[in-house]
Short mmCIF file of C-alpha atoms in Angstrom, two decimals:
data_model
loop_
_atom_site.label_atom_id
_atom_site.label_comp_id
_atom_site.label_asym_id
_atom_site.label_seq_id
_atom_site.Cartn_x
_atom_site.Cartn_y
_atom_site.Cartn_z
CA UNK A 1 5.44 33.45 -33.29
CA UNK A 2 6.45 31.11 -35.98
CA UNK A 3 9.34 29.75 -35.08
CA UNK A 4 12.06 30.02 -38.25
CA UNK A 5 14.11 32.23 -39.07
CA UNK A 6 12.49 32.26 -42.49
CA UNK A 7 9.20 32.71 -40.86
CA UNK A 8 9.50 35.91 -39.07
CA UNK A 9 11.56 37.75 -41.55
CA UNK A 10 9.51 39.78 -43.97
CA UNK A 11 9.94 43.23 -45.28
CA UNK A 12 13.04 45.53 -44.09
CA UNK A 13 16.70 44.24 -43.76
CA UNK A 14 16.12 40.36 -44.14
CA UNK A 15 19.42 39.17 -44.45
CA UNK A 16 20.37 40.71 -40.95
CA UNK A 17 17.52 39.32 -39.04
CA UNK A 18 19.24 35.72 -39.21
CA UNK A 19 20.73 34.90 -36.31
CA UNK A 20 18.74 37.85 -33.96
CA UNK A 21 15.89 36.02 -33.51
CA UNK A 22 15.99 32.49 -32.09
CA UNK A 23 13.78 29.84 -32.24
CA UNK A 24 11.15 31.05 -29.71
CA UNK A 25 11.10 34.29 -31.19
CA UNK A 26 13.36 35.46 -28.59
CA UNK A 27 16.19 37.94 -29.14
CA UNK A 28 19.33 35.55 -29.04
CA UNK A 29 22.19 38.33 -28.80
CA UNK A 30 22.07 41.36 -26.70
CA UNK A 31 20.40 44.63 -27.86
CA UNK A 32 22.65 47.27 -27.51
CA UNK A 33 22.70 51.16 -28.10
CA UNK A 34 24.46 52.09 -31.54
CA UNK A 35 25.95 54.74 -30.36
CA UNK A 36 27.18 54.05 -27.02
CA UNK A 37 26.81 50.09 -26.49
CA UNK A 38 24.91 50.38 -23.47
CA UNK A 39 22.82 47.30 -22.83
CA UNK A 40 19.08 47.59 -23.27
CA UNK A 41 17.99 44.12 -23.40
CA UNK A 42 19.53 40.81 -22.39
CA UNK A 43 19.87 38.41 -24.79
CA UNK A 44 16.33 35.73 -24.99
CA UNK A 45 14.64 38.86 -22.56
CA UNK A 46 12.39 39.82 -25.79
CA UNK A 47 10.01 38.80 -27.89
CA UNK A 48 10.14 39.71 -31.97
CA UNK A 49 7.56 41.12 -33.29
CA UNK A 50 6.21 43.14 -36.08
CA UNK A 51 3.92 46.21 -36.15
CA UNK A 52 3.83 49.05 -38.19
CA UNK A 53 5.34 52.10 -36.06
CA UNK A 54 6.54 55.42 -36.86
CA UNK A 55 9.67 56.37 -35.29
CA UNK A 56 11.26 59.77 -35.71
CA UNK A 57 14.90 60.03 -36.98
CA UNK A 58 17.83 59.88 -34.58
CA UNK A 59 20.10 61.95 -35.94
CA UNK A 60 18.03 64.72 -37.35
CA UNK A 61 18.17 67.04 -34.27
CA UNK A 62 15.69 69.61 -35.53
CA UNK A 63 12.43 68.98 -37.02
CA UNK A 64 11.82 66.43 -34.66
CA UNK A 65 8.63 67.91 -33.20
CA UNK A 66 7.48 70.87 -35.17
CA UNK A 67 5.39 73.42 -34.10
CA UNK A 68 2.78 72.32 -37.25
CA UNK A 69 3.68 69.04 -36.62
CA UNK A 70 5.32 68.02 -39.05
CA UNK A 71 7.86 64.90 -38.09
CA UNK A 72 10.39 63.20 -40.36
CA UNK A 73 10.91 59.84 -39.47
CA UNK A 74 10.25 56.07 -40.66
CA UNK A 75 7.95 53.36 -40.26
CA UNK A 76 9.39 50.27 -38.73
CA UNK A 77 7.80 46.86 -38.48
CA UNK A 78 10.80 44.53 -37.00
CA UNK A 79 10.37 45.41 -32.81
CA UNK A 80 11.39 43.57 -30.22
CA UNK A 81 8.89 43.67 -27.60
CA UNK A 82 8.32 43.32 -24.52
CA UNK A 83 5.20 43.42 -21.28
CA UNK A 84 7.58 45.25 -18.41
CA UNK A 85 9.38 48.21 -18.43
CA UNK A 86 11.70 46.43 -15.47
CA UNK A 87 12.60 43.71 -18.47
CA UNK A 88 15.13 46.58 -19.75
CA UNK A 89 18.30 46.36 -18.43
CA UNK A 90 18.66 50.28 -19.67
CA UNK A 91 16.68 52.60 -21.28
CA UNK A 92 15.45 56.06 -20.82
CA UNK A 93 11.64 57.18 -21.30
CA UNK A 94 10.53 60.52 -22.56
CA UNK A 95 7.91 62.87 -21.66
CA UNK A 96 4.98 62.27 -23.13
CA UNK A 97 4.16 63.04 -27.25
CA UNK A 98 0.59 62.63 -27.17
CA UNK A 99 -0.19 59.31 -25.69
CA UNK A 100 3.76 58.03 -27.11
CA UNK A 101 6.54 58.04 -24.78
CA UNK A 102 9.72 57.19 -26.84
CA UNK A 103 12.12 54.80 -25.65
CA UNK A 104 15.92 56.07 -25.56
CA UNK A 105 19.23 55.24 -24.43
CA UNK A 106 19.95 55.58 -20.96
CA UNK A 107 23.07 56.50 -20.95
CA UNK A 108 23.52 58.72 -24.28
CA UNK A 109 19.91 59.57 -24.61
CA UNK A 110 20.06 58.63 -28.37
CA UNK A 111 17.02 58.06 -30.13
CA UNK A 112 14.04 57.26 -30.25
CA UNK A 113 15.00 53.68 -30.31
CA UNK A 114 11.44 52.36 -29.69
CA UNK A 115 7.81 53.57 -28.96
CA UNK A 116 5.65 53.12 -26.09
CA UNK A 117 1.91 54.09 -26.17
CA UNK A 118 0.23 55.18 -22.19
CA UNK A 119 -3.06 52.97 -23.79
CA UNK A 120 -1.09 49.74 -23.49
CA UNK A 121 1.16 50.01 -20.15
CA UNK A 122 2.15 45.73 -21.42
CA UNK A 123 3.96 46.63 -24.35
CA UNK A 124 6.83 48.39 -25.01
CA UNK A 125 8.91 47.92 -28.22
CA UNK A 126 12.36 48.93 -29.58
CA UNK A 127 12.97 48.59 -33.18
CA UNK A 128 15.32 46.36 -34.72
CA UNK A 129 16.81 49.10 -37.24
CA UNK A 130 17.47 51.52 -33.91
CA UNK A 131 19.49 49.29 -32.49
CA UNK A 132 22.71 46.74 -32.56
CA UNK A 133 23.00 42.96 -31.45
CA UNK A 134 26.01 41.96 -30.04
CA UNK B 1 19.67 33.59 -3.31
CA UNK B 2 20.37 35.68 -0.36
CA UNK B 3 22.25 38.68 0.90
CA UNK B 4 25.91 38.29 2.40
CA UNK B 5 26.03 39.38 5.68
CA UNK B 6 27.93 42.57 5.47
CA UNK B 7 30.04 44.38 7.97
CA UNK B 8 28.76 48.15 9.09
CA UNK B 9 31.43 50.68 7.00
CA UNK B 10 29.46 53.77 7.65
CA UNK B 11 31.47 54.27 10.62
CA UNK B 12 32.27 58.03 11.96
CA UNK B 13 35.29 58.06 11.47
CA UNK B 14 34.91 57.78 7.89
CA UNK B 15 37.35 60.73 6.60
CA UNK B 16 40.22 58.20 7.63
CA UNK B 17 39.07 56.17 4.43
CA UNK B 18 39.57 57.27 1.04
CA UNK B 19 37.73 55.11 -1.38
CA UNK B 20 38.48 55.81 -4.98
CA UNK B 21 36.29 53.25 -6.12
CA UNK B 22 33.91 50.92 -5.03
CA UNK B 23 35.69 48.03 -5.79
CA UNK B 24 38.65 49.06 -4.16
CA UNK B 25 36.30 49.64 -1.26
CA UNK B 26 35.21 46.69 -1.60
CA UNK B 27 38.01 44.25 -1.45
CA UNK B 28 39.20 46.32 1.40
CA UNK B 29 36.66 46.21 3.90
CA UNK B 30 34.48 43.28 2.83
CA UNK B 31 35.20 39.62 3.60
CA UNK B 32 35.41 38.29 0.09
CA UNK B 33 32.17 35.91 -0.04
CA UNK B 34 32.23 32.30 -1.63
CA UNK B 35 30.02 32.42 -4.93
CA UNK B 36 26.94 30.77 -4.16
CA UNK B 37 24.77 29.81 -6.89
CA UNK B 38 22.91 33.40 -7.17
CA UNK B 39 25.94 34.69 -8.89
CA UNK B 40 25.61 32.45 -11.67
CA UNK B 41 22.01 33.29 -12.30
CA UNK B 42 20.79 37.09 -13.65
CA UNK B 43 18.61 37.32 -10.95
CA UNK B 44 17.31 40.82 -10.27
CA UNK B 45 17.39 41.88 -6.56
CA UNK B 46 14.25 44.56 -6.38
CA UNK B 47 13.11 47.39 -8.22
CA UNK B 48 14.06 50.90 -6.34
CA UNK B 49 12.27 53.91 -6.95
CA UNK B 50 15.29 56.97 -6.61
CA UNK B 51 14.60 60.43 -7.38
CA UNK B 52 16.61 63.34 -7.91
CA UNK B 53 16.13 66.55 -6.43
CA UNK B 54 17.75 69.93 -6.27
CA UNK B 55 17.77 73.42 -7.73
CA UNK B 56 17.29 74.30 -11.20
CA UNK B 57 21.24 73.99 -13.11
CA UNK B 58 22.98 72.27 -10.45
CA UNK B 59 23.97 68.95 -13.03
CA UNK B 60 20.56 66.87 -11.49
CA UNK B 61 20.21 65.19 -15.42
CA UNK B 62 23.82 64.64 -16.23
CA UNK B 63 24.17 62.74 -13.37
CA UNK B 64 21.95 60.55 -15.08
CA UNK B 65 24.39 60.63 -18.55
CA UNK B 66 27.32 58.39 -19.05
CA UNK B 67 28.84 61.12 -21.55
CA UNK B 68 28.76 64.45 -20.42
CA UNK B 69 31.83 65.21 -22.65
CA UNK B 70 30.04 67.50 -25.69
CA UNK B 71 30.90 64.99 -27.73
CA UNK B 72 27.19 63.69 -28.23
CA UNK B 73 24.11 65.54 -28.89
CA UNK B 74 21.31 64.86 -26.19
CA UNK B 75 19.48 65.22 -29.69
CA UNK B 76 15.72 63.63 -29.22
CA UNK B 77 16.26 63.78 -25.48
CA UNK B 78 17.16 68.28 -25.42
CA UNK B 79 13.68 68.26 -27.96
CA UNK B 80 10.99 66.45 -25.89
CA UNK B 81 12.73 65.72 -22.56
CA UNK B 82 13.20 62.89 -20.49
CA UNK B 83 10.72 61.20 -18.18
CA UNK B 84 12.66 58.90 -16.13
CA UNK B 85 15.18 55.94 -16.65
CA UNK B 86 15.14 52.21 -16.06
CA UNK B 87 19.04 51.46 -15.25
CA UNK B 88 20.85 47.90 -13.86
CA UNK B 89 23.35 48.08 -11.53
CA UNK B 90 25.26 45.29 -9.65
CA UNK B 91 25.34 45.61 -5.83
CA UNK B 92 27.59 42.65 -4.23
CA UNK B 93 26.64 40.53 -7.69
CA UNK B 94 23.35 41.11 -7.28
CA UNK B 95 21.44 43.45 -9.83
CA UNK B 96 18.96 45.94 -8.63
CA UNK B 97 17.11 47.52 -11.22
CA UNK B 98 16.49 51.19 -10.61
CA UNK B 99 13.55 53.63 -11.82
CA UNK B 100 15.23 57.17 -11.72
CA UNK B 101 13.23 59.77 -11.79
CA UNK B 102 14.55 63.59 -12.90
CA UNK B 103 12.68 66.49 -12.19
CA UNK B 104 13.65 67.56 -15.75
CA UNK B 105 13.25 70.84 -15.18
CA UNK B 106 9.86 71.19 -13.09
CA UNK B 107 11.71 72.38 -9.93
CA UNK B 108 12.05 75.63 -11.93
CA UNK B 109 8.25 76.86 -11.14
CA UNK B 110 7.62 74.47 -8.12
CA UNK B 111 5.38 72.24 -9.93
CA UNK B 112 6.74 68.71 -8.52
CA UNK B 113 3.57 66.82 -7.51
CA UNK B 114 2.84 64.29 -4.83
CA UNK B 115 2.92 61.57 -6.90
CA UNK B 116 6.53 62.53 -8.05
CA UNK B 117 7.72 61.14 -4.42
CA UNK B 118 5.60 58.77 -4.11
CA UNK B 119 7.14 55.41 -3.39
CA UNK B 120 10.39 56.57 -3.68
CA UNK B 121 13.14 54.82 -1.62
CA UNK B 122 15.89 56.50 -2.12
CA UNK B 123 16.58 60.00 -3.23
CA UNK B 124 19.78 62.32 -4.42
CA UNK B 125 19.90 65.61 -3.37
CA UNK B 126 22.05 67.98 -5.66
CA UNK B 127 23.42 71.40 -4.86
CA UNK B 128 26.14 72.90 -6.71
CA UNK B 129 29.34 73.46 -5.19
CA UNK B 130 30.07 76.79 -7.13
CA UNK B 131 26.68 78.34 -5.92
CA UNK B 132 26.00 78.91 -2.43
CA UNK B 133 21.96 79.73 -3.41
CA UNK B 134 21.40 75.67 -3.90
CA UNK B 135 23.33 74.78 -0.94
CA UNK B 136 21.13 77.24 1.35
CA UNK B 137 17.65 75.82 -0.54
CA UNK B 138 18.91 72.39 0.83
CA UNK B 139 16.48 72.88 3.75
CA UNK B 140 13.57 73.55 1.11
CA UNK B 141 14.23 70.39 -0.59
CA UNK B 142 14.15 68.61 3.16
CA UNK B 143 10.73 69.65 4.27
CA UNK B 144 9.33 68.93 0.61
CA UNK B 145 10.56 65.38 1.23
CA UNK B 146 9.02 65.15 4.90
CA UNK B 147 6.14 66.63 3.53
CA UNK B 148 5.51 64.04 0.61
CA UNK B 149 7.07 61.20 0.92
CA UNK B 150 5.24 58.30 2.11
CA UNK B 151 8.27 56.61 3.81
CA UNK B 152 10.15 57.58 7.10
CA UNK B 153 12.87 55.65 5.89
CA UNK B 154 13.85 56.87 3.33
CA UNK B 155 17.78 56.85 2.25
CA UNK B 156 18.85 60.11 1.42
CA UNK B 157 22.48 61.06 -0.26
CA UNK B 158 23.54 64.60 -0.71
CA UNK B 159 25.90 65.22 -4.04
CA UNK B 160 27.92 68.44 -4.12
CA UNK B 161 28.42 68.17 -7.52
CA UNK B 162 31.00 70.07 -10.22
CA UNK B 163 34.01 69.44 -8.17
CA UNK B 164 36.21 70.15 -11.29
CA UNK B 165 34.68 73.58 -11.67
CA UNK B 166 37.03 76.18 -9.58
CA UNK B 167 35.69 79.17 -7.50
CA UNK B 168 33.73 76.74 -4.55
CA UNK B 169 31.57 78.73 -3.03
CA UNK B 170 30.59 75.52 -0.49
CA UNK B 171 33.39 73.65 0.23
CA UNK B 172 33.47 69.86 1.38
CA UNK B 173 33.87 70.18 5.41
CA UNK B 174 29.94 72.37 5.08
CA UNK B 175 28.49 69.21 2.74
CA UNK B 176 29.70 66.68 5.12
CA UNK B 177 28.34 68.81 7.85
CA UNK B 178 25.35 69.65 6.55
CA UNK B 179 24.78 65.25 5.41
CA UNK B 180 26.11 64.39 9.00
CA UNK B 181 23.55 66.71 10.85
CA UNK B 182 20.72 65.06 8.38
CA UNK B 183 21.48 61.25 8.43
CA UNK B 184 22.49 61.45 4.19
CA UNK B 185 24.76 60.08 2.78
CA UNK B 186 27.71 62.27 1.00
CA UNK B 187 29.42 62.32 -1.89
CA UNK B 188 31.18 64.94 -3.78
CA UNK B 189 31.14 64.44 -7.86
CA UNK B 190 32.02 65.94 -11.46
CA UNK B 191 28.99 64.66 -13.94
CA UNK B 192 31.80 66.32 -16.20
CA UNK B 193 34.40 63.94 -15.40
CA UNK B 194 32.53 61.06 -13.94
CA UNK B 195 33.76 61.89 -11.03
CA UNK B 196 31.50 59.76 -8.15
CA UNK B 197 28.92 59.56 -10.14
CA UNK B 198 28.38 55.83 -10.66
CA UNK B 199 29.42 55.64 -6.62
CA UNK B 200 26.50 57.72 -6.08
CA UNK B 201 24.10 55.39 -7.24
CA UNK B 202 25.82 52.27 -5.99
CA UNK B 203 26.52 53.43 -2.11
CA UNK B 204 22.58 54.79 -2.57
CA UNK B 205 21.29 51.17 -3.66
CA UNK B 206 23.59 49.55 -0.84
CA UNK B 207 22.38 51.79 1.64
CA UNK B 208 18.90 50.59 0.67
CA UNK B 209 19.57 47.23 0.34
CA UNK B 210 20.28 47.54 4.35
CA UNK B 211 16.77 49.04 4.73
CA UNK B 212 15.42 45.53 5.05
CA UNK B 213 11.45 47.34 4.80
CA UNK B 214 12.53 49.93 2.46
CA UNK B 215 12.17 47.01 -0.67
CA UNK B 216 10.91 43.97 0.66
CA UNK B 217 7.36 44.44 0.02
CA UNK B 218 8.61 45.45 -3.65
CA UNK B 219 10.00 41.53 -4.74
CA UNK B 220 6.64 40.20 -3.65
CA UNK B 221 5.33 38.65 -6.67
CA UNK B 222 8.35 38.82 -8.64
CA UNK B 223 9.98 35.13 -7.07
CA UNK B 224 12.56 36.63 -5.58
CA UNK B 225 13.13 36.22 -1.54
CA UNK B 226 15.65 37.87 0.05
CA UNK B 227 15.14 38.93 3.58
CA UNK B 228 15.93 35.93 5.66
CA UNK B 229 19.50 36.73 6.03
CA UNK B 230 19.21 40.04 6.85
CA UNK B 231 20.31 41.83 9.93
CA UNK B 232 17.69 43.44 11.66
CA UNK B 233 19.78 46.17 12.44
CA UNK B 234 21.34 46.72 9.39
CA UNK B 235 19.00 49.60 8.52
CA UNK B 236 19.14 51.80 11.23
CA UNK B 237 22.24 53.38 10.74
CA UNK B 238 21.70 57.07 10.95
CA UNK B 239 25.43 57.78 9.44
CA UNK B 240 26.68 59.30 6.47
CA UNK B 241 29.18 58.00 3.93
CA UNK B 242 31.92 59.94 2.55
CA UNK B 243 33.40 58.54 -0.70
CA UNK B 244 35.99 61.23 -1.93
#
């Protein structure tokens, strides 16, 4: 991970990257749930990184999984990620959407805030745009 | 980083003590401990495996929510359904981080598996204190644990829960009864109101915290040692905790 804040900020909502990532590529505030502040990661806990995923929207709360499977949602690239579920402070897990579980609050159950595939049990991310830094 | 040495409050007599909260518990029948340099530090304590268990509508996944007011939508959560929960909680300024595990539902056509109990250390056992029918399947829920679960030791904690709903068909005397005669833990609660809820989980997580073998094996690896201050026989109380 490069280590500037320059360097890791491309596409999507540059301006408010500055000060979340820190010079390791850590997350220097605490990630918090929008809706409900619960803590989901401690601050320096994750590591920033970018991958295309497709996240369904939050606040939609039909048409989330249709029966032709058809989803409405956006592709994010800014995650924080990170190798061990046990890293979260809180977060809630669904029930499997293929081979996705989608990460959620733990104590609202907002979401998805992030994505986590059963192929790779070492990485589980929660994008940048899902959630707030405190 | 170690445990304090902490003084046995599950005591029979425990109806004479009315603990509101934990804290207030706390500063009442705990020594107050000198900060030692653990405090200052985020360590985590262990990783618990607690499950939830109880018939179908008796409030098993809203203990689980810290709204339960209809002001939020479960949304996302209602749609797919939820798998299980990593949550933090601080036990005497440590922080234990607990997997929780709902049956979300399953318990409904008997389809829990072994591997649902497997590990577990610590499990909640909900009935509903307006419906007699999932206080009498208590029993059920009892052998299904003997049956699967791969510990003896297992700390158990019974939840009557929707206190704040009239018309009890159970009341509290028959739940403390029924916890004594079964070594569990008691507590009654209101997901609705918050209502013991967050007591629930942190008298479970004490409890095994004084189960020396129920989590040491579980901080190998992860740099953490604990045991060496802990009372051998601080795990084999067979009591029951009341907290209302």
């Amino acid at each position: 991970m490069e280590s500037s804040d320059h360097e890791v900020c491309p596409s999507e909502g540059c301006k408010d990257r500055v000060g979340l990532v820190s010079e390791d590529g850590k997350n220097s505030k605490s990630v918090v749930c929008q809706r409900c502040s619960s803590k989901v990661l401690s601050p320096g806990s994750a590591q920033f990184t970018e991958k295309e995923l497709f996240l369904p929207f939050m606040r939609k709360k039909t048409g989330i999984v249709e029966a032709k499977g058809i989803v409405d949602g956006d592709t994010l690239t800014a995650h924080w990620l990170v190798d061990d579920m046990y890293t979260f402070e809180n977060v809630g897990f669904t029930k499997d959407v293929g081979k996705v579980k989608y990460l959620i609050c733990a104590d609202c159950e907002i979401g998805p805030i992030g994505w986590h595939c059963l192929d790779d049990k070492k990485s589980f991310y929660v994008a940048l745009e899902r959630v707030s830094h405190v | 980083m170690s445990l304090p040495v902490k003084p046995e409050v599950y005591v029979n007599d425990v109806d004479a003590h009315v603990f509101h909260t934990r804290w207030e518990k706390k500063s009442n029948v705990r020594p107050v401990r000198t900060p030692t340099a653990a405090d200052m530090d985020d360590d985590v304590l262990t990783t618990l495996k607690i499950l939830i268990i109880g018939e179908s509508g008796v409030g098993k996944s809203s203990l689980l929510l810290r709204f339960t007011d209809d002001t939020f939508d479960p949304e996302l959560a209602a749609t797919i359904g939820v798998d299980f929960k990593v949550k933090t909680i601080s036990v005497d300024g440590n922080k234990a981080k607990l997997a929780i595990w709902d049956t979300a539902g399953q318990e409904r056509f008997r389809t829990l598996t072994p591997s649902y109990y497997r590990g577990a250390q610590g499990v909640i056992l909900v009935y509903d204190v307006t419906r007699r029918d999932t206080f009498s399947k208590l029993d059920n829920w009892l052998n299904e644990l003997e049956t699967y679960c791969t510990r003896n030791d297992l700390v158990k904690m019974l939840v009557g829960n929707k206190i704040d709903k009239e018309n009890h068909e159970v009341d509290r005397s028959e739940g403390l009864k029924f916890a004594r005669k079964h070594s569990m833990l008691f507590i009654e609660a209101s997901a609705k109101t918050r209502d013991g809820v967050q007591c629930a989980f942190e008298e479970l997580v004490e409890k095994i915290i004084q189960t020396p073998g129920l989590w040491e094996s579980e901080t190998q690896g992860r740099g953490v040692r604990l045991s060496d201050q802990q009372q051998g026989g601080g795990g084999s109380c067979g009591g029951y905790c009341s907290l209302v």
